[in-house]
Coordinates of C-alpha atoms in Angstrom, one line a residue:
X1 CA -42.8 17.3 -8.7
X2 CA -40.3 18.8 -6.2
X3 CA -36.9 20.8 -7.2
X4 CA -35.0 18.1 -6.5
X5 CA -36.7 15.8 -9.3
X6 CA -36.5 18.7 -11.4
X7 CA -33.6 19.0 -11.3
X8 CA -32.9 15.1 -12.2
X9 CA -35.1 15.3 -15.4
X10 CA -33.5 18.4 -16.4
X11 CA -30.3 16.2 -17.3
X12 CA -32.2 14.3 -19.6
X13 CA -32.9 17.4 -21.7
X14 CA -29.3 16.4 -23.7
X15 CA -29.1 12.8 -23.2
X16 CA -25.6 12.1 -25.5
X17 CA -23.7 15.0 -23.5
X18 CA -24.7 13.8 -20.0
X19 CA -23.7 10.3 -20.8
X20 CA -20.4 11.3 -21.8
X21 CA -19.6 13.4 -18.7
X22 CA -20.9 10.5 -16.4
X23 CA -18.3 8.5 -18.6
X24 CA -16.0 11.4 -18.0
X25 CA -16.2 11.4 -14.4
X26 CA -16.1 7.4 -14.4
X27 CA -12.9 6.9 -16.0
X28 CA -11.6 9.5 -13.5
X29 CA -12.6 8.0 -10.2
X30 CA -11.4 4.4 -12.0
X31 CA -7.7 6.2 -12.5
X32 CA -7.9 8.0 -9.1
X33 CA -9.0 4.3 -7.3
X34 CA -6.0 2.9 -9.3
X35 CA -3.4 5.4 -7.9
X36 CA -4.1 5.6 -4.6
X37 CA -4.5 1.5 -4.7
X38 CA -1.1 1.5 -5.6
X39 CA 0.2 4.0 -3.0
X40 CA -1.9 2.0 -0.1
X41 CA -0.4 -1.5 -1.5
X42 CA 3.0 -0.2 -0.8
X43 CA 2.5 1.5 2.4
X44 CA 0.0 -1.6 3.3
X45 CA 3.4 -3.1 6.2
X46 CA 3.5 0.1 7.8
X47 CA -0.4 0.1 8.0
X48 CA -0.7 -2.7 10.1
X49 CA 2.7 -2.6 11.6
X50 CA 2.6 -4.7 15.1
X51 CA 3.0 -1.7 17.9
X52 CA 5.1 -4.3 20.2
X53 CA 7.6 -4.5 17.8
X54 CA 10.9 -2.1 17.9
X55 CA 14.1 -2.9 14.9
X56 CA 17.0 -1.8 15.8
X57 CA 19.9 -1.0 12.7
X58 CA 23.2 0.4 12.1
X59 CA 22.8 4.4 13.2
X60 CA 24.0 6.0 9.8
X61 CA 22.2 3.3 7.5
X62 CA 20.0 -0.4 7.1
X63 CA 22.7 -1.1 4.7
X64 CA 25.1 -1.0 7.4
X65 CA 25.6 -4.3 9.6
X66 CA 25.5 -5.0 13.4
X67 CA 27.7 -7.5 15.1
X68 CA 25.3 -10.7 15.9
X69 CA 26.0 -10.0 19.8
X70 CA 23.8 -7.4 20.2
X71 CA 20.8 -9.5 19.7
X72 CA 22.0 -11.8 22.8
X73 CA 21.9 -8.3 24.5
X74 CA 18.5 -6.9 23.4
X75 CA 16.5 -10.1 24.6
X76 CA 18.3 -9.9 27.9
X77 CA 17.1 -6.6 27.8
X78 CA 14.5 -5.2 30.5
X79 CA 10.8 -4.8 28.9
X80 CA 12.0 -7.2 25.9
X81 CA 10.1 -10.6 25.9
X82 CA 11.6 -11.8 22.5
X83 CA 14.5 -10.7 20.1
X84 CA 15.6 -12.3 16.9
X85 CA 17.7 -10.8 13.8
X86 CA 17.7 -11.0 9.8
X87 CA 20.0 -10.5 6.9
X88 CA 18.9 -9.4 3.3
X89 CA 20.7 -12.2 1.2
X90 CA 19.9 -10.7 -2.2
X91 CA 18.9 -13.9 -4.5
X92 CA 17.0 -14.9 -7.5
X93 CA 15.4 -17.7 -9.2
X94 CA 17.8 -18.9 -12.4
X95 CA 14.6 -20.3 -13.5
X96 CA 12.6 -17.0 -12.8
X97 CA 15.1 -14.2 -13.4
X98 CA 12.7 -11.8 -13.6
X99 CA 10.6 -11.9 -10.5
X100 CA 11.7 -10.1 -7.6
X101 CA 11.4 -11.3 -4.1
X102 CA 13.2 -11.2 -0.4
X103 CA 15.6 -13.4 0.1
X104 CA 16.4 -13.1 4.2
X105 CA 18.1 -15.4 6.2
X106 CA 17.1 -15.1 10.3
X107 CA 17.2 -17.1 13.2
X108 CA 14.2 -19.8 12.5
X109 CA 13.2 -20.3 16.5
X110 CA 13.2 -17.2 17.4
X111 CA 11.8 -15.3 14.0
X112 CA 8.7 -17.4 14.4
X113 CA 8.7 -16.0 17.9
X114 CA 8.6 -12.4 17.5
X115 CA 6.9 -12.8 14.1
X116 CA 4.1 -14.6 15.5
X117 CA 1.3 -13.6 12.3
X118 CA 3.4 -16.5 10.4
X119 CA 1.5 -19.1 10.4
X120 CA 3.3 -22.5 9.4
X121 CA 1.6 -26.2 10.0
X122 CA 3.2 -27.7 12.6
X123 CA 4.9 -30.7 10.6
X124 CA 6.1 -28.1 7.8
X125 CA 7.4 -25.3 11.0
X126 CA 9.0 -29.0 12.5
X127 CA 11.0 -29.5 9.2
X128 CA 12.4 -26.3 8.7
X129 CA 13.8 -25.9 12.6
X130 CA 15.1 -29.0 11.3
X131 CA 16.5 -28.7 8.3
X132 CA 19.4 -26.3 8.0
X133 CA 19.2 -25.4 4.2
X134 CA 15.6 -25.3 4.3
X135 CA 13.2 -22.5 3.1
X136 CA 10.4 -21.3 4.5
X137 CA 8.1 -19.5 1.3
X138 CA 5.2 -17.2 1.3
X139 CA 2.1 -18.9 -0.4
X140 CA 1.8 -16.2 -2.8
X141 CA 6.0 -16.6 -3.7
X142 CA 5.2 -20.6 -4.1
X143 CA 2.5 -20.4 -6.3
X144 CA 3.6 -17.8 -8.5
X145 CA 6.7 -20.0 -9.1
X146 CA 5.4 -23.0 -9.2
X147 CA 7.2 -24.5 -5.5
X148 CA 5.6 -27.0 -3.4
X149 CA 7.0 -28.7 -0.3
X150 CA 10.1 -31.3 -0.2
X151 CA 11.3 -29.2 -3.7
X152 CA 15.2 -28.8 -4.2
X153 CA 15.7 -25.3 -5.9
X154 CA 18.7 -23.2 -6.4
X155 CA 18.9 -18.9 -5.3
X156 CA 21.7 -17.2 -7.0
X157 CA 23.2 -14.8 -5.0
X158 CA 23.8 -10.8 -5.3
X159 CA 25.4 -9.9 -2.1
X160 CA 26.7 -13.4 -1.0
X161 CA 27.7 -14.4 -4.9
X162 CA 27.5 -18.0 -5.7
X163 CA 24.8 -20.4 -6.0
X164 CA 23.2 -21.7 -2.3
X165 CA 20.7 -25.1 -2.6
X166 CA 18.0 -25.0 -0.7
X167 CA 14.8 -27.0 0.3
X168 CA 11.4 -25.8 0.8
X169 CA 10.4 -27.0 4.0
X170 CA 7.2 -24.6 4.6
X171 CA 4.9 -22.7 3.0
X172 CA 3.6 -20.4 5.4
X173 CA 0.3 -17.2 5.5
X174 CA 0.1 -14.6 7.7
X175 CA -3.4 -13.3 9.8
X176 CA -2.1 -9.9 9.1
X177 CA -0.6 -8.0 6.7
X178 CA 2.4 -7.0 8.8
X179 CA 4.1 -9.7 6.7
X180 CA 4.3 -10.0 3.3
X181 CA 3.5 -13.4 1.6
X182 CA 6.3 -13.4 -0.8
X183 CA 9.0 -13.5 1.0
X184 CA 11.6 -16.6 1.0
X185 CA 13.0 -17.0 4.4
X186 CA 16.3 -19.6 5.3
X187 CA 18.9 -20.5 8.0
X188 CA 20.9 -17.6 9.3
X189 CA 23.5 -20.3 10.1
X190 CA 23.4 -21.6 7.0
X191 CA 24.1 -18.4 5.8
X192 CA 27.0 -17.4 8.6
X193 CA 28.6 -20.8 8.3
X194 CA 29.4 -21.2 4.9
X195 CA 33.4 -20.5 3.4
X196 CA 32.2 -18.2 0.7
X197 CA 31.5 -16.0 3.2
X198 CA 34.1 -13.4 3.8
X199 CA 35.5 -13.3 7.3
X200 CA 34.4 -9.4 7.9
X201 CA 30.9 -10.3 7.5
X202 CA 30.4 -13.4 10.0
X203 CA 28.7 -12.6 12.9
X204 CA 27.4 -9.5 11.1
X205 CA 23.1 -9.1 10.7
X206 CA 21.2 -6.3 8.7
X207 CA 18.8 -6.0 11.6
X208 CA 17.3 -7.1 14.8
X209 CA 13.8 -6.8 15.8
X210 CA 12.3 -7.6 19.6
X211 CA 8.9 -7.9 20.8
X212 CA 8.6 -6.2 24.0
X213 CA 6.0 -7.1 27.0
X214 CA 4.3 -3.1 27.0
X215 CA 4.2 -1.5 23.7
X216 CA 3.6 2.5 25.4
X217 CA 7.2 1.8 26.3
X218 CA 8.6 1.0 22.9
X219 CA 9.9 4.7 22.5
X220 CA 11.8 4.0 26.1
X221 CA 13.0 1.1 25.6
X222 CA 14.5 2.3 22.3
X223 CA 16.4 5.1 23.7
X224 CA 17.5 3.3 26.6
X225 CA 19.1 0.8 23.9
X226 CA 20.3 3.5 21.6
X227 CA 21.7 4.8 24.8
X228 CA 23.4 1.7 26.1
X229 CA 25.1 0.9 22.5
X230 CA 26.2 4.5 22.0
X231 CA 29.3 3.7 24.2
X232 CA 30.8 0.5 21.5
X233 CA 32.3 1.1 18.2
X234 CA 29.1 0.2 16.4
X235 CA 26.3 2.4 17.3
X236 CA 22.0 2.0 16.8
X237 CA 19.4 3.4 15.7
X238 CA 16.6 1.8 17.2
X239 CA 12.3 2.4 16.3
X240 CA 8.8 1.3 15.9
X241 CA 8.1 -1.1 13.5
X242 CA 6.1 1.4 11.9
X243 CA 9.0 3.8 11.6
X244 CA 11.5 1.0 10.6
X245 CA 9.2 0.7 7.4
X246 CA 8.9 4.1 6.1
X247 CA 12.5 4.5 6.3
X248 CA 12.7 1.6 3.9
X249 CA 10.1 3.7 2.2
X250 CA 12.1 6.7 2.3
X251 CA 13.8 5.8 -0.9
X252 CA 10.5 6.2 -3.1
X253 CA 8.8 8.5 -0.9
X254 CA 9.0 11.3 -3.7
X255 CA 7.6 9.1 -6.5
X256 CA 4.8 7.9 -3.7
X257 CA 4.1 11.3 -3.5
X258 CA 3.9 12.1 -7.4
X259 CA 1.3 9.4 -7.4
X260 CA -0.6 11.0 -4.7
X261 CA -0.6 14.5 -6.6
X262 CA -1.5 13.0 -9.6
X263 CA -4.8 11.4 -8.3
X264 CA -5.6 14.7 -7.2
X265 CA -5.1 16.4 -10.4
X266 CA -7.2 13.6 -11.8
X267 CA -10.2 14.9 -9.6
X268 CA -9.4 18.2 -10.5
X269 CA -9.7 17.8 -14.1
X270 CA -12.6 16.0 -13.5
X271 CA -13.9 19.2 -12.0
X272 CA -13.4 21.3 -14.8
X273 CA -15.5 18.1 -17.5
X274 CA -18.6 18.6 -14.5
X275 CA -18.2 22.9 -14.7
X276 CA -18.0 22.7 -18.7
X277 CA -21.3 20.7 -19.3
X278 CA -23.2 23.0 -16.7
X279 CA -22.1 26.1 -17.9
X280 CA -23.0 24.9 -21.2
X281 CA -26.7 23.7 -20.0
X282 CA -27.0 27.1 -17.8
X283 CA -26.0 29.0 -21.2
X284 CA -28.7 26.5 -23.2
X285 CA -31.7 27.6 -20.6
X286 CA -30.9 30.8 -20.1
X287 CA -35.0 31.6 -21.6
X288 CA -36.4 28.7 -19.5
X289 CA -34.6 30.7 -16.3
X290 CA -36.1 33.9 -16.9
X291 CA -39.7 32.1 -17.4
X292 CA -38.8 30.4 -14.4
X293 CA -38.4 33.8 -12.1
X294 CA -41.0 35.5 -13.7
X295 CA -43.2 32.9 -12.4
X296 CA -42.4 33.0 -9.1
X297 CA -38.9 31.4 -8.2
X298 CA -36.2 32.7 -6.2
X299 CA -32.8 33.2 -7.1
X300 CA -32.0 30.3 -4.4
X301 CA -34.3 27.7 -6.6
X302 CA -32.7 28.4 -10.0
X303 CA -28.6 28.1 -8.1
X304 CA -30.0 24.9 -6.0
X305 CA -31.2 23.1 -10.0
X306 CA -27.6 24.2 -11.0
X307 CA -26.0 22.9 -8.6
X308 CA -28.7 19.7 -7.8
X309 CA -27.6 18.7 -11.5
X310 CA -24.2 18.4 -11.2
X311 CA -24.3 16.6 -7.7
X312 CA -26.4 14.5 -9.2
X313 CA -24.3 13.8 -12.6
X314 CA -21.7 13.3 -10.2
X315 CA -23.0 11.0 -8.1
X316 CA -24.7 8.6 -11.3
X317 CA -20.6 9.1 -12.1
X318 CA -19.1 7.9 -9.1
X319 CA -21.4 5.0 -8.5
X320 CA -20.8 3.8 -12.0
X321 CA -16.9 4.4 -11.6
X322 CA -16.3 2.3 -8.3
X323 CA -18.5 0.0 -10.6
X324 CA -15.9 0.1 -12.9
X325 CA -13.2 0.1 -10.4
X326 CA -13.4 -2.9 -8.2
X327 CA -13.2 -5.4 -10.9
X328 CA -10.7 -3.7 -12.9
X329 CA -8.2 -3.0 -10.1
X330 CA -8.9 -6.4 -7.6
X331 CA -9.6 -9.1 -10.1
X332 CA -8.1 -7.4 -12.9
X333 CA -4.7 -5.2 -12.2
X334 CA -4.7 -6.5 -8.4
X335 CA -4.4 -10.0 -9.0
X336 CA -1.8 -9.7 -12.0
X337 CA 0.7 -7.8 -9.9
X338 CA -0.3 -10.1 -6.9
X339 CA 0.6 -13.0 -8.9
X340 CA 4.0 -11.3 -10.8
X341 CA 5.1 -9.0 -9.0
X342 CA 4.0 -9.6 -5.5
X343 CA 7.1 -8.8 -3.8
X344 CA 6.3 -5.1 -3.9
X345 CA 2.5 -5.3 -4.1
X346 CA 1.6 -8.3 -1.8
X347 CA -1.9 -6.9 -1.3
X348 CA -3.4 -4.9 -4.0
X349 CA -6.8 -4.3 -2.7
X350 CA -9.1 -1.7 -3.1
X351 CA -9.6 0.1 0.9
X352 CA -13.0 1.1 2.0
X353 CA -11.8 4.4 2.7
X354 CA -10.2 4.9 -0.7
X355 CA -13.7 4.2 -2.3
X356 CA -15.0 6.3 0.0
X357 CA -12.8 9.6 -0.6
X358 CA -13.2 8.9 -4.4
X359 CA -17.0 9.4 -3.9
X360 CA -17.4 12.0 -1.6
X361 CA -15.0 14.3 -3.2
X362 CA -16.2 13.7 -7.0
X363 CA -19.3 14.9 -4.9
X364 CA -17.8 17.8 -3.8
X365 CA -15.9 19.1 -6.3
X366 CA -18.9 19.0 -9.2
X367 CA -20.7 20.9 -6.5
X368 CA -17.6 23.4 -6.5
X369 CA -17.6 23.6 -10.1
X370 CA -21.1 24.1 -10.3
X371 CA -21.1 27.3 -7.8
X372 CA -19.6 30.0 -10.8
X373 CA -22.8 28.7 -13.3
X374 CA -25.4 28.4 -10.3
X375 CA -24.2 32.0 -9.1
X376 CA -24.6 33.3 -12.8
X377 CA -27.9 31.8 -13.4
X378 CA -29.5 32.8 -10.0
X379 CA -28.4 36.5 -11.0
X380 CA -30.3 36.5 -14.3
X381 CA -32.1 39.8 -15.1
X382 CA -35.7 38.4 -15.8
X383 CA -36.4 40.4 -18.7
X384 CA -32.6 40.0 -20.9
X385 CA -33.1 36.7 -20.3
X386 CA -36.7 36.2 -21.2
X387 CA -36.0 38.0 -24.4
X388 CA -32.7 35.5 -25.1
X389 CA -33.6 32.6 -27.7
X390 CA -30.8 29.8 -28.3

């Protein structure tokens, strides 16, 4: 018998109380799992954000527009291999009102160019260079709605108003989850070229984004462009395409942030379930303590059972919780908001080191909590508590 096995069977000594703290702590790493799931699944583009690619936008806002020229001029630029530029149309399925999804018209050649994770088959990429009211559509977006190849479907506009027929002419994936697979792409020309568009917006994009040969030069190369537009009427702002996203982000970056603190809390509270039932056992054994030093035991021995027991409650919680968690939040939660809504969560999955912060600190903090019982019951004069009963 070492102290460290002591320490294990001592849980057993209130079977019905330990189970429900290991519940406790369960539900708790399950919840904190769940939250900060949800804040990696929206920050999941920046994550893996391509460092060769710079976007350049209007310099007071995205919602701004740039005249179509300077995309001519940033692929001429020096250091710049490839350049293409997008437009948020704004749509929605009639048939589907209530899913959300981008609706952005670019340049097909060149998009495919700079966004080089796309992957399309080559008949399917052939047919939509080809086909000027054709769509290309994300996997996830096609089966969530039901589309397939060759299909004739109708997007209602929001910012361009009317209703714009289109053909699916690709489904495509993407090797990395730079792109989102919800997304419906479509003709920028199609777009431009049509009379319901009003004459202030032709020639007008939201945004251009290049690929450039040396990406330790993008913050350069965006200066030097910044630089270069500052003298026309329309001036830049130009970034990584890391920084591009979190300035999307920048509109939900407070309720990103309440998410964050209350996953934290979540562990906290935990804290406090793990420091209840110790001090409540420490209380209970206060006899079996004092038999304990008066035997032989160190004050160190009776703080490393106190604290042994509620690492180890802990850790029979955590295990049990990422148990819990992986099936409820990837097969469960993941793949429903996947499937529904997975225009803002394209990839709901669980991160290695999210599992791995949920362990180590429900580790941590029942250790913490266990410090002000262990300190108490290491300082226990042998002969009050010998004389203690109950």
């Amino acid at each position: 018998m070492t102290l460290a096995t002591l320490a294990a069977k001592n849980l057993l000594r209130n079977r019905f109380r330990t189970v429900l703290t290991i519940l406790g702590i369960s539900m708790s790493i399950v919840a904190f799992v769940f939250l900060r799931t949800i804040v990696d699944a929206w920050t999941v583009g920046i994550e893996y954000a391509a460092k060769d690619r710079i976007a350049t936008r209007h310099k007071i806002t995205y919602v701004m527009s740039l005249p179509r020229p300077y995309a001519e001029k940033i692929q001429n630029w020096p250091g710049v291999a490839q350049a293409t530029w997008c437009n948020w149309f704004g749509g929605k399925d009639p048939n589907h009102e209530s899913e959300f999804f981008a609706t952005i018209a670019v340049d097909p050649e060149s998009f495919l160019e700079v966004y080089d994770e796309i992957l399309v088959p080559d008949d399917q990429r052939a047919r939509w260079l080809e086909t000027r009211h054709g769509a290309l559509v994300g996997d996830a977006l096609a089966k969530k709605l039901g589309w397939k190849v060759g299909d004739r479907i109708t997007i209602q506009g929001s910012i361009y108003a009317g209703d714009w027929e289109f053909e699916v002419s690709g489904i495509y994936t993407a090797e990395r989850r730079s792109v989102d697979r919800s997304t419906f792409w479509f003709h920028w020309n199609y777009l431009n070229d049509d009379p319901r568009v009003v004459p202030s917006a032709k020639d007008q994009v939201g945004w251009i984004v290049a690929r450039i040969d040396d990406p330790s030069q993008a913050a350069r190369i965006s200066k030097d462009l910044d630089d270069h537009f500052a003298e026309e009427d329309v001036q830049t702002l130009t970034m990584s395409e890391r920084a591009m996203g979190m300035s999307f982000l920048g509109m939900i970056s407070a309720i990103l942030m309440a998410v964050d603190v209350v996953s934290v809390v979540i562990l906290l509270i935990m804290m406090l379930i793990v420091g209840n039932t110790i001090a409540m056992s420490v209380r209970e054994r206060t006899h079996e303590f004092g038999a304990l030093r008066a035997i032989g035991f160190l004050p160190g021995h009776i703080a490393f059972f106190v604290v042994g027991e509620a690492v180890t409650i802990a850790t029979a919680g955590g295990l049990f919780g990422l148990a819990l968690a992986y099936p409820f939040v990837e097969q469960g939660v993941g793949r429903f908001l996947e499937e529904n809504v997975g225009g803002m969560f394209p990839y709901f999955r669980i991160e290695p080191g999210t599992a791995a912060l949920a362990f180590g600190l429900s580790l941590a903090l029942a250790a913490v909590a266990a410090l002000l019982p262990a300190r108490g019951a290491s300082r226990l004069d042998v002969v009050q508590a010998l004389r203690r009963v109950g």
